Short mmCIF file of C-alpha atoms and ligand atoms in Angstrom, two decimals:
data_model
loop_
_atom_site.label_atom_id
_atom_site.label_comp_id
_atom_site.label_asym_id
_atom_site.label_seq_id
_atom_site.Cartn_x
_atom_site.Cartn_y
_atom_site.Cartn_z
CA UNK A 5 -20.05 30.40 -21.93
CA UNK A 6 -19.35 27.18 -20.27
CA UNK A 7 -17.01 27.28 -16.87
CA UNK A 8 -13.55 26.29 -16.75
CA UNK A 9 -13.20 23.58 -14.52
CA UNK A 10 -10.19 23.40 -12.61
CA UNK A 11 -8.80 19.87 -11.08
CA UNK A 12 -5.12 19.58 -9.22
CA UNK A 13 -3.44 15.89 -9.49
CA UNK A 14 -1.78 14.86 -6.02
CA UNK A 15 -0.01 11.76 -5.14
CA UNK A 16 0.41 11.35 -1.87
CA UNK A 17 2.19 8.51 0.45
CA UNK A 18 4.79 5.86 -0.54
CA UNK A 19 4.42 5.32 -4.22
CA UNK A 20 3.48 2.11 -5.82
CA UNK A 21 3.31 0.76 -9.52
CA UNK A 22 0.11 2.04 -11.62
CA UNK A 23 0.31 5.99 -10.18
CA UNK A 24 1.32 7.37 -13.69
CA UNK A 25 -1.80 4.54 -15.34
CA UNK A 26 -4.22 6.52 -13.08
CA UNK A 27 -3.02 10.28 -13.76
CA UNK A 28 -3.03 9.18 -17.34
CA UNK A 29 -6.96 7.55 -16.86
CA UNK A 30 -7.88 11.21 -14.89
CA UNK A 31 -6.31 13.24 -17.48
CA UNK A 32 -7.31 11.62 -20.68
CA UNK A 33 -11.16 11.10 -19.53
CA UNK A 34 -11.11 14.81 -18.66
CA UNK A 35 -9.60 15.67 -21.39
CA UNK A 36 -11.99 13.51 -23.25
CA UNK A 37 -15.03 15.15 -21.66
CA UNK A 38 -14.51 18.40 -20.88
CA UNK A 39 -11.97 19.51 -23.93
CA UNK A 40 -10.84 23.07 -23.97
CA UNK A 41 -12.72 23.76 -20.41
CA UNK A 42 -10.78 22.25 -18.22
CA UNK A 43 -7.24 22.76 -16.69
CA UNK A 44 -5.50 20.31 -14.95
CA UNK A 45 -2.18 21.09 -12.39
CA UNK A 46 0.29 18.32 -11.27
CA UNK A 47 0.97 19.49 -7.68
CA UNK A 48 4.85 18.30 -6.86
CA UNK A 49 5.49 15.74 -3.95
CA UNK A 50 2.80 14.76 -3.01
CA UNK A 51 0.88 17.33 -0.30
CA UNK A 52 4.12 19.38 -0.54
CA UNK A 53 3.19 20.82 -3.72
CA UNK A 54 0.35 21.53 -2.64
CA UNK A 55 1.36 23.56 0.87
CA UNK A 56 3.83 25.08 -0.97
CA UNK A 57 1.87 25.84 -4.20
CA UNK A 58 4.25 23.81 -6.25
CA UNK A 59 2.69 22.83 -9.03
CA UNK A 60 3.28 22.49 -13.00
CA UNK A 61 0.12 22.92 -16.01
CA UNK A 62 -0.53 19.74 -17.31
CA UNK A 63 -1.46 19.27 -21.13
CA UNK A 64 -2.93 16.27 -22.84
CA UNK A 65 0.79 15.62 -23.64
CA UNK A 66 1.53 15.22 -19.89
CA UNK A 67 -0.67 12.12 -20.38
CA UNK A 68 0.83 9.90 -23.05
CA UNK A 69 3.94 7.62 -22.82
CA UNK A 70 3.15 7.23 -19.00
CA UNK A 71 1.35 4.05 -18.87
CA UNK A 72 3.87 1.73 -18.37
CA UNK A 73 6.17 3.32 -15.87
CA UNK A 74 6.75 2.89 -12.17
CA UNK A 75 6.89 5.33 -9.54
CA UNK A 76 4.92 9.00 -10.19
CA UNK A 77 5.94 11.56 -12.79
CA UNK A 78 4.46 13.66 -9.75
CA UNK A 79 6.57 13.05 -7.10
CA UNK A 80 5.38 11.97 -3.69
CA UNK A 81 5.99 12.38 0.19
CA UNK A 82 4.77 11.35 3.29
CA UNK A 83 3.30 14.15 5.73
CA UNK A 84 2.93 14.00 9.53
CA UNK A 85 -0.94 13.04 10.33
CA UNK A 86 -2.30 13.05 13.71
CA UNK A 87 -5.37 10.63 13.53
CA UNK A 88 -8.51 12.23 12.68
CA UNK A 89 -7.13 15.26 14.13
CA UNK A 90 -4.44 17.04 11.89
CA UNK A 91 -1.81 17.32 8.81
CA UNK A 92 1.08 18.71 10.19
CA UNK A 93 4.83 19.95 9.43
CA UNK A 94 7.85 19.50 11.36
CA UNK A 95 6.97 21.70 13.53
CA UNK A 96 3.90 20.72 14.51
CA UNK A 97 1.93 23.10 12.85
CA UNK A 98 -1.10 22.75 11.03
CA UNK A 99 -0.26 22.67 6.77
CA UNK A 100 -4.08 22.26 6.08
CA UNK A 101 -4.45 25.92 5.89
CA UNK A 102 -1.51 26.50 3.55
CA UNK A 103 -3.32 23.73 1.69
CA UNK A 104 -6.27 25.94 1.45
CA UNK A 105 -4.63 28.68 0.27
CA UNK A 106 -3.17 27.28 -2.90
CA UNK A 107 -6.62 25.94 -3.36
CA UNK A 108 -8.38 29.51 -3.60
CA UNK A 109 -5.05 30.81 -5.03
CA UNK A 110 -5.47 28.02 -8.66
CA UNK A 111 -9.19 28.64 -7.81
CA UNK A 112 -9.71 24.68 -8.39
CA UNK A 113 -12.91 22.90 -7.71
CA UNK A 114 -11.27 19.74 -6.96
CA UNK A 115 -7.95 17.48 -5.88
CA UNK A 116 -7.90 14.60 -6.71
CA UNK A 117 -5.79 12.76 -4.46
CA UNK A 118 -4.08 9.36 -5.28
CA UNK A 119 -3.00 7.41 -2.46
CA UNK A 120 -2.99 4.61 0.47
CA UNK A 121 -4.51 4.03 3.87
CA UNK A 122 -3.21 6.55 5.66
CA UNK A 123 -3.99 9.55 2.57
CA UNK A 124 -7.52 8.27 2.59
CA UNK A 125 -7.67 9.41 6.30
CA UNK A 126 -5.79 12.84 5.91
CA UNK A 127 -7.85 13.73 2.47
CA UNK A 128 -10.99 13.72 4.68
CA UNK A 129 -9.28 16.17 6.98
CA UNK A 130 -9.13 18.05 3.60
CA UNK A 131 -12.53 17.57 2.24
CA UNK A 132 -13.88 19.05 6.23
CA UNK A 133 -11.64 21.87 5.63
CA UNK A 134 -14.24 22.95 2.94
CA UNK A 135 -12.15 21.50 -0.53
CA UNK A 136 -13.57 19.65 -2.63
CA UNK A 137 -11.96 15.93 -2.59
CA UNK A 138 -11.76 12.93 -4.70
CA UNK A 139 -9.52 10.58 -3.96
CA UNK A 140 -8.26 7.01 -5.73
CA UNK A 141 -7.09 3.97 -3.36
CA UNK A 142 -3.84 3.09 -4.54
CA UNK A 143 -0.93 0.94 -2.34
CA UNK A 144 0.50 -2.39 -2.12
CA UNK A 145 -0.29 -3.24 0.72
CA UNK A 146 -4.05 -3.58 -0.14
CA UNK A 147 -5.21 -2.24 3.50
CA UNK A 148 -8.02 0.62 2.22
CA UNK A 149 -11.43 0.19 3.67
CA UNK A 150 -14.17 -0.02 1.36
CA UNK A 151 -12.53 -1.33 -1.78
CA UNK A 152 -11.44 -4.74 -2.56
CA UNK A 153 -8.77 -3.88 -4.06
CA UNK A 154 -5.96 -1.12 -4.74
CA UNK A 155 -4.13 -0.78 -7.63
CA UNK A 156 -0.30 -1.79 -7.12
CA UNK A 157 -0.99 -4.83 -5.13
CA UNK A 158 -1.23 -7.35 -7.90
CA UNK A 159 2.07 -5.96 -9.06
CA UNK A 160 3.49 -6.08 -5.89
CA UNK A 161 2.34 -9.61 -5.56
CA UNK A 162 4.15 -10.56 -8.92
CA UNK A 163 7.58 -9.34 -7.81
CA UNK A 164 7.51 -10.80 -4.32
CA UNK A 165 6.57 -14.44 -5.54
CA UNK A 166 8.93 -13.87 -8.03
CA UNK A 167 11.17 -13.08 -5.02
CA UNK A 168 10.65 -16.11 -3.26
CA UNK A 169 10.13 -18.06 -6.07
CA UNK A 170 14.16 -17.53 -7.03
CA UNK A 171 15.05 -18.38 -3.21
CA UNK A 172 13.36 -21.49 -3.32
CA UNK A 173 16.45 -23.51 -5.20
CA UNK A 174 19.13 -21.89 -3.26
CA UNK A 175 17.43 -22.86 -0.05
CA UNK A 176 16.87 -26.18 -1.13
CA UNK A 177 20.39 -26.62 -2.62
CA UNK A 178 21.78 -25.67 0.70
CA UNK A 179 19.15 -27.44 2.96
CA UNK A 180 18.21 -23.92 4.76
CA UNK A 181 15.64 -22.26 6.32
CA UNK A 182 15.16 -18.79 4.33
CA UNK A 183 12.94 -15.99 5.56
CA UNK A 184 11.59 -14.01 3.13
CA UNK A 185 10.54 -10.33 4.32
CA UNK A 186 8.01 -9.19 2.42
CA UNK A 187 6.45 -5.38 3.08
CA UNK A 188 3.01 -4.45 5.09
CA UNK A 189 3.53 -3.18 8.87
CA UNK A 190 0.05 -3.46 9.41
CA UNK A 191 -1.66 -5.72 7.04
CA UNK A 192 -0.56 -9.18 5.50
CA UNK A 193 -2.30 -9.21 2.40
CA UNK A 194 1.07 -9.00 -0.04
CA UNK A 195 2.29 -11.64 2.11
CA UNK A 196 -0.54 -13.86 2.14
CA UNK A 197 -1.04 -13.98 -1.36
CA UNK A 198 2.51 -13.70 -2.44
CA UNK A 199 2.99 -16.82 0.17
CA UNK A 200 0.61 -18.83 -1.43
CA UNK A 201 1.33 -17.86 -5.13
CA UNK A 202 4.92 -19.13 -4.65
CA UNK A 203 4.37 -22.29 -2.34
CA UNK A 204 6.04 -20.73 0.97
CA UNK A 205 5.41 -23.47 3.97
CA UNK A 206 5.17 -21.22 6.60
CA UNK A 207 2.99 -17.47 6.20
CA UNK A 208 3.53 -14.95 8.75
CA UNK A 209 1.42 -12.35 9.28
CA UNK A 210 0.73 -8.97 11.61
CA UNK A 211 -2.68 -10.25 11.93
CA UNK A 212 -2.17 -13.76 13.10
CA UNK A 213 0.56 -13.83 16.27
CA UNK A 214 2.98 -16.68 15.85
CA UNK A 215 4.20 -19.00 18.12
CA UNK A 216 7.60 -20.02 17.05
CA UNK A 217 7.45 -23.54 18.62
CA UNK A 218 4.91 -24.33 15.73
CA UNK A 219 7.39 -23.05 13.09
CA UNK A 220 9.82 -25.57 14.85
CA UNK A 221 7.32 -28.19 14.71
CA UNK A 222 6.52 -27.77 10.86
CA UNK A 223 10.64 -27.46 10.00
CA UNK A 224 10.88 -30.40 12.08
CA UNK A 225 7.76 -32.85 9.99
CA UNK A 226 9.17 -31.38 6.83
CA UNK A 227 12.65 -32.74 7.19
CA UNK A 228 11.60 -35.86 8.53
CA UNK A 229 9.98 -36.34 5.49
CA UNK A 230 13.08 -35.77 3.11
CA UNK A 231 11.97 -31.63 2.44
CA UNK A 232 15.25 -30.35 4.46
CA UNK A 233 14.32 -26.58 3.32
CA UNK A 234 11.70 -24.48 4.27
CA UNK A 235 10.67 -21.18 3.18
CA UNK A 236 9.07 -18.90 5.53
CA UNK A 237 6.92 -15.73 3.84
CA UNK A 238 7.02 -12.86 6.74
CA UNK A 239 5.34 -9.82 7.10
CA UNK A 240 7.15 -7.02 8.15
CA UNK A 241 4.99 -6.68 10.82
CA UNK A 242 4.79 -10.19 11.70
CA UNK A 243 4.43 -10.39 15.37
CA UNK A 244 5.35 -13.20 17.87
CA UNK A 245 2.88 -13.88 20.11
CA UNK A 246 4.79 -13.36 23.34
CA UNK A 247 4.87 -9.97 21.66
CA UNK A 248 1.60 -9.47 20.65
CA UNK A 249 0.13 -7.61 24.30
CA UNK A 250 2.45 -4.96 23.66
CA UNK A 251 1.59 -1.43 23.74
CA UNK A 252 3.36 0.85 21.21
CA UNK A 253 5.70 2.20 23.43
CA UNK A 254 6.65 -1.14 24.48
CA UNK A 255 7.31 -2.88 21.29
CA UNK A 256 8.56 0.61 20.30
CA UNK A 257 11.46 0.25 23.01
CA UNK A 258 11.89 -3.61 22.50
CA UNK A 259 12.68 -2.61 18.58
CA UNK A 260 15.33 -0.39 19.60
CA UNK A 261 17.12 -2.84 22.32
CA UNK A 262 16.84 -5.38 20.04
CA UNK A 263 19.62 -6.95 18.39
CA UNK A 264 18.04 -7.57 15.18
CA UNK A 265 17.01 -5.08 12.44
CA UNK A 266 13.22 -6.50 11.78
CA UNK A 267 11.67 -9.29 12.90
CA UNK A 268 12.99 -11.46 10.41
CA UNK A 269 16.51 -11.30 11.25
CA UNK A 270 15.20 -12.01 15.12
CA UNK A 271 13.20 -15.08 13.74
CA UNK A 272 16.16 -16.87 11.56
CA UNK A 273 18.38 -16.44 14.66
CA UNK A 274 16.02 -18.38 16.74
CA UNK A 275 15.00 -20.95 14.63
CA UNK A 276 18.90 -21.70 13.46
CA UNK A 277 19.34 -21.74 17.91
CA UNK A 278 15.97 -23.96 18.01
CA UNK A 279 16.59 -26.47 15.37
CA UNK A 280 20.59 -26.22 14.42
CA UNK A 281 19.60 -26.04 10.67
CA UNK A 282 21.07 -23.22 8.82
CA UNK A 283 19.13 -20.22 8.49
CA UNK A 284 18.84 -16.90 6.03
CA UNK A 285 17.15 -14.24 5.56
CA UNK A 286 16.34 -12.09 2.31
CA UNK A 287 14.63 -8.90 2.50
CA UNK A 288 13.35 -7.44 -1.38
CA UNK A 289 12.34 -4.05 0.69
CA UNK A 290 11.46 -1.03 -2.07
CA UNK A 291 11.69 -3.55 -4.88
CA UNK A 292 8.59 -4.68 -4.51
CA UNK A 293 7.13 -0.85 -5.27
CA UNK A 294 9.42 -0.77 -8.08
CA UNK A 295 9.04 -1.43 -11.75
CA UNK A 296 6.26 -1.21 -14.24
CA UNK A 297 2.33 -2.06 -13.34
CA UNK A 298 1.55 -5.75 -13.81
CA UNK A 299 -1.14 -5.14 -16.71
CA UNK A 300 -4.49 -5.78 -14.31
CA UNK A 301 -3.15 -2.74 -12.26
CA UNK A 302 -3.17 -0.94 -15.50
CA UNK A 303 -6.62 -1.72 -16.13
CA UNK A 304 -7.52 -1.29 -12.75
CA UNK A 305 -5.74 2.50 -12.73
CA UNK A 306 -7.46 3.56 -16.24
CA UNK A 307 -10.97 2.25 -14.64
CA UNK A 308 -10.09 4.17 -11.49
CA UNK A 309 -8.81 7.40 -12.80
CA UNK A 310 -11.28 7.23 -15.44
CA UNK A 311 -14.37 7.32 -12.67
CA UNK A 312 -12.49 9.98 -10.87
CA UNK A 313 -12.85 11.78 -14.02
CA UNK A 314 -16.78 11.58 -14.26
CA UNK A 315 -17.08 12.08 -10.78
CA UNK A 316 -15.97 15.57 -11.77
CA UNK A 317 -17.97 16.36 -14.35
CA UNK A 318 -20.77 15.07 -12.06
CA UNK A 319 -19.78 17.64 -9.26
CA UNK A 320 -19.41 14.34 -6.75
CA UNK A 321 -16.84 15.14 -4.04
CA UNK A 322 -16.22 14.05 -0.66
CA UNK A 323 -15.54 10.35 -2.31
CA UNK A 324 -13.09 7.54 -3.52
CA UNK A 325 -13.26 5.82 -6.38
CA UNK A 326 -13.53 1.79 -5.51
CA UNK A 327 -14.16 -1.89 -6.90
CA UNK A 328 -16.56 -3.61 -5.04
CA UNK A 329 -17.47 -7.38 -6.66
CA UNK A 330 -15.63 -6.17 -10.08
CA UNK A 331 -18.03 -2.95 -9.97
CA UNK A 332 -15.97 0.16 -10.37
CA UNK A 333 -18.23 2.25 -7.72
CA UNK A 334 -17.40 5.06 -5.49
CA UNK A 335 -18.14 5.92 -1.99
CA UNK A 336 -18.12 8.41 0.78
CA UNK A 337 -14.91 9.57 1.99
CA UNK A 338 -16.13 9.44 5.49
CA UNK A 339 -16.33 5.09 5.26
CA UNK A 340 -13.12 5.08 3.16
CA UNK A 341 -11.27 6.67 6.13
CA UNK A 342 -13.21 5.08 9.21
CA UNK A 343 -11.07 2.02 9.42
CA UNK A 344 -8.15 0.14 7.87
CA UNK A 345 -8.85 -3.05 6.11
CA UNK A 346 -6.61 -5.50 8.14
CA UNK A 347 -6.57 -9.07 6.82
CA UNK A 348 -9.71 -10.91 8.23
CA UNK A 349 -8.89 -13.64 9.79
CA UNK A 350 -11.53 -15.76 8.55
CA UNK A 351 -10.74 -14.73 5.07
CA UNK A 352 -11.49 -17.85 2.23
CA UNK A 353 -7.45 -16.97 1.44
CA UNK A 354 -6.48 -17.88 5.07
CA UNK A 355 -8.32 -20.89 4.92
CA UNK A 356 -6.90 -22.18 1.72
CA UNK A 357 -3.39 -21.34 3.04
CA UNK A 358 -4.48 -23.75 5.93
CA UNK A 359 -6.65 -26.13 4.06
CA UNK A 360 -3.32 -27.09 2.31
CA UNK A 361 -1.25 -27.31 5.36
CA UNK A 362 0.51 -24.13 5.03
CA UNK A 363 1.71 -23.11 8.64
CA UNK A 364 0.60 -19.51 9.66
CA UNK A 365 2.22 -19.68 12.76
CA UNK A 366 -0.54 -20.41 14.84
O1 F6P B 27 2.49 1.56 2.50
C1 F6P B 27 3.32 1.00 1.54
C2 F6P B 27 4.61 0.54 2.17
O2 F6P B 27 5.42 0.01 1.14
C3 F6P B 27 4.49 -0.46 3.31
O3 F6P B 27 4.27 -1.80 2.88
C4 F6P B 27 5.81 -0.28 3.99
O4 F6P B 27 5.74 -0.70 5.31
C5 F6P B 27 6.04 1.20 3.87
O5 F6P B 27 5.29 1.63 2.75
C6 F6P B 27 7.47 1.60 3.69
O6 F6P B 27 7.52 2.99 3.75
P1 F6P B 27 8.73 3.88 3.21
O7 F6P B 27 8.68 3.89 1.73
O8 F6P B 27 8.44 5.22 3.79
O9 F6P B 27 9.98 3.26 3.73
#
């Protein structure tokens, strides 16, 4: 008789749009291939559901309708990970065990785990803990080693040109200076290419320090020449470059004695004090998670959850499903972990940004 083979769903990590297009990808291609001998279980929020055995049974009915919506029918959370070290609760305690336990408990030969930078790191904690692990790189803030590309950054990209695309006749009507904050702590790539797609002047981001004085230079040509608006694309984690030899700690205290909420309300205050032009500051925050997937993240999410899929069948654990030059490929779990995949800053996409005289702050 063949085996039953068991598979639990997790997404893990902020969500982002094109979750439910990958569960649907996993469950239909297993579904598809293994029929009547496999059982799938949702696991609730994220790696809750999983330390707390929360789980429901997923049928192939669980799988249709869910193409098109944002967020995760699953649920999600965010766990406390000490690098390469641990997965732990509030208390400090390790949850990897309790992890383990609803593993033997559903007697699964797999998780498949669905989720950003940091869940790539803490599923390999997993996979060492003797569980079998697949995982799928999903976030929009495109910063997962190994793939070049997640699913929910093109999306992500969409709404925050749109974003900035709608500020751009208000700021103009009014002649101001508006700073658009656009998500990624770490990594600019939604800002980059949202910056470019929707003809920002000035690009901020956490890889590339910025010198204000430069922004004050640029606002300064640009009005001279008739343009008496600018719009400024930041990062969240834009960083000033007086700022930039910070240790955590540091920057950590300077947050909290600052009188600004982010860096973009510090920024607008300084450039209205440096150049007396009226400055703003929008911030589209969770928005940009929100909503349906664009349709290449669909495509992108069926591709990816359907090689999850036949990396079950094929008994291939210990990886994540990626795109590598418009392959759909996997690979080890132990390279999709080792690093985050900050912007390069010799990327072609930085030097088109510069080529046409975009300011990066530099
Ligand atoms: O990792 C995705 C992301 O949206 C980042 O761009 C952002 O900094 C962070 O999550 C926000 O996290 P939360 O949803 O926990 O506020």
């Amino acid at each position: 008789m063949k085996k039953m083979t068991r598979v639990a769903l997790v997404t893990s990590g902020g969500d982002c749009q094109g979750l439910n297009a990958a569960i649907r990808g996993v469950g239909k291609a297993l579904f598809e291939k293994l029929g009547e001998h496999v059982e799938i279980y949702g696991m609730y929020d994220g790696y809750r559901g999983l330390i707390d055995c929360d789980y429901k049974f997923m049928g192939p009915k669980d799988f249709s309708g869910i193409l098109t919506e944002g967020g995760t029918i699953l649920g999600t959370s965010r766990q406390d990970y000490i690098p390469g070290k641990d997965i732990v609760d509030e208390e400090g305690n390790s949850v990897i065990p309790k992890m383990k336990t609803t593993y033997n408990r559903l007697n699964l030969d797999c998780l498949i785990i669905m989720g950003g930078n940091g869940t790539q790191k803490s599923a390999k904690l997993i996979a060492d803990a003797g569980m079998n692990v697949i995982t799928l790189p999903k976030t929009i803030d495109n910063d997962i080693w190994g793939t070049d590309t997640t699913f929910g950054f093109q999306s992500a990209i969409d709404i925050a040109t749109n974003v900035v695309d709608y500020i751009h006749s208000t700021a103009s009507s009014h002649s101001r200076i508006f700073v658009v904050e656009l998500m990624g702590r770490d990594a600019g790539w939604l800002t980059l290419y949202a910056g470019i797609a929707s003809g920002a002047d000035i690009i901020l981001i956490p890889e590339i320090p910025y010198d204000v004085n430069k922004l004050v230079e640029l606002i300064q040509k640009r009005y001279d020449s008739g343009r008496t608006f600018t719009i400024i694309a930041c990062a969240e984690g834009a960083v000033a470059k007086e700022d930039e030899k910070l240790d955590e700690e540091a920057s950590r205290k300077k947050r909290e004695n600052a009188n600004h909420p982010t860096v973009s309300y510090a920024l607008a205050a300084e450039l209205e004090e440096l150049t007396g032009q009226e400055a703003r500051v929008a911030v589209p925050g969770h928005y940009q998670r929100g909503g349906p997937p664009c349709p290449y993240d669909r495509v992108l999410a069926t591709q990816f959850g359907a090689a999850a899929a036949e990396l079950v069948v094929n008994k291939q654990y210990g990886r994540m499903v990626a795109i590598q030059d418009g392959e759909i490929t996997s690979i080890t779990l132990d390279e999709a972990a080792s690093q985050t995949k900050f912007m390069p800053i010799d990327h072609p996409m930085i030097k088109v940004a510069r080529d046409i005289g975009i300011c990066l702050g530099d």
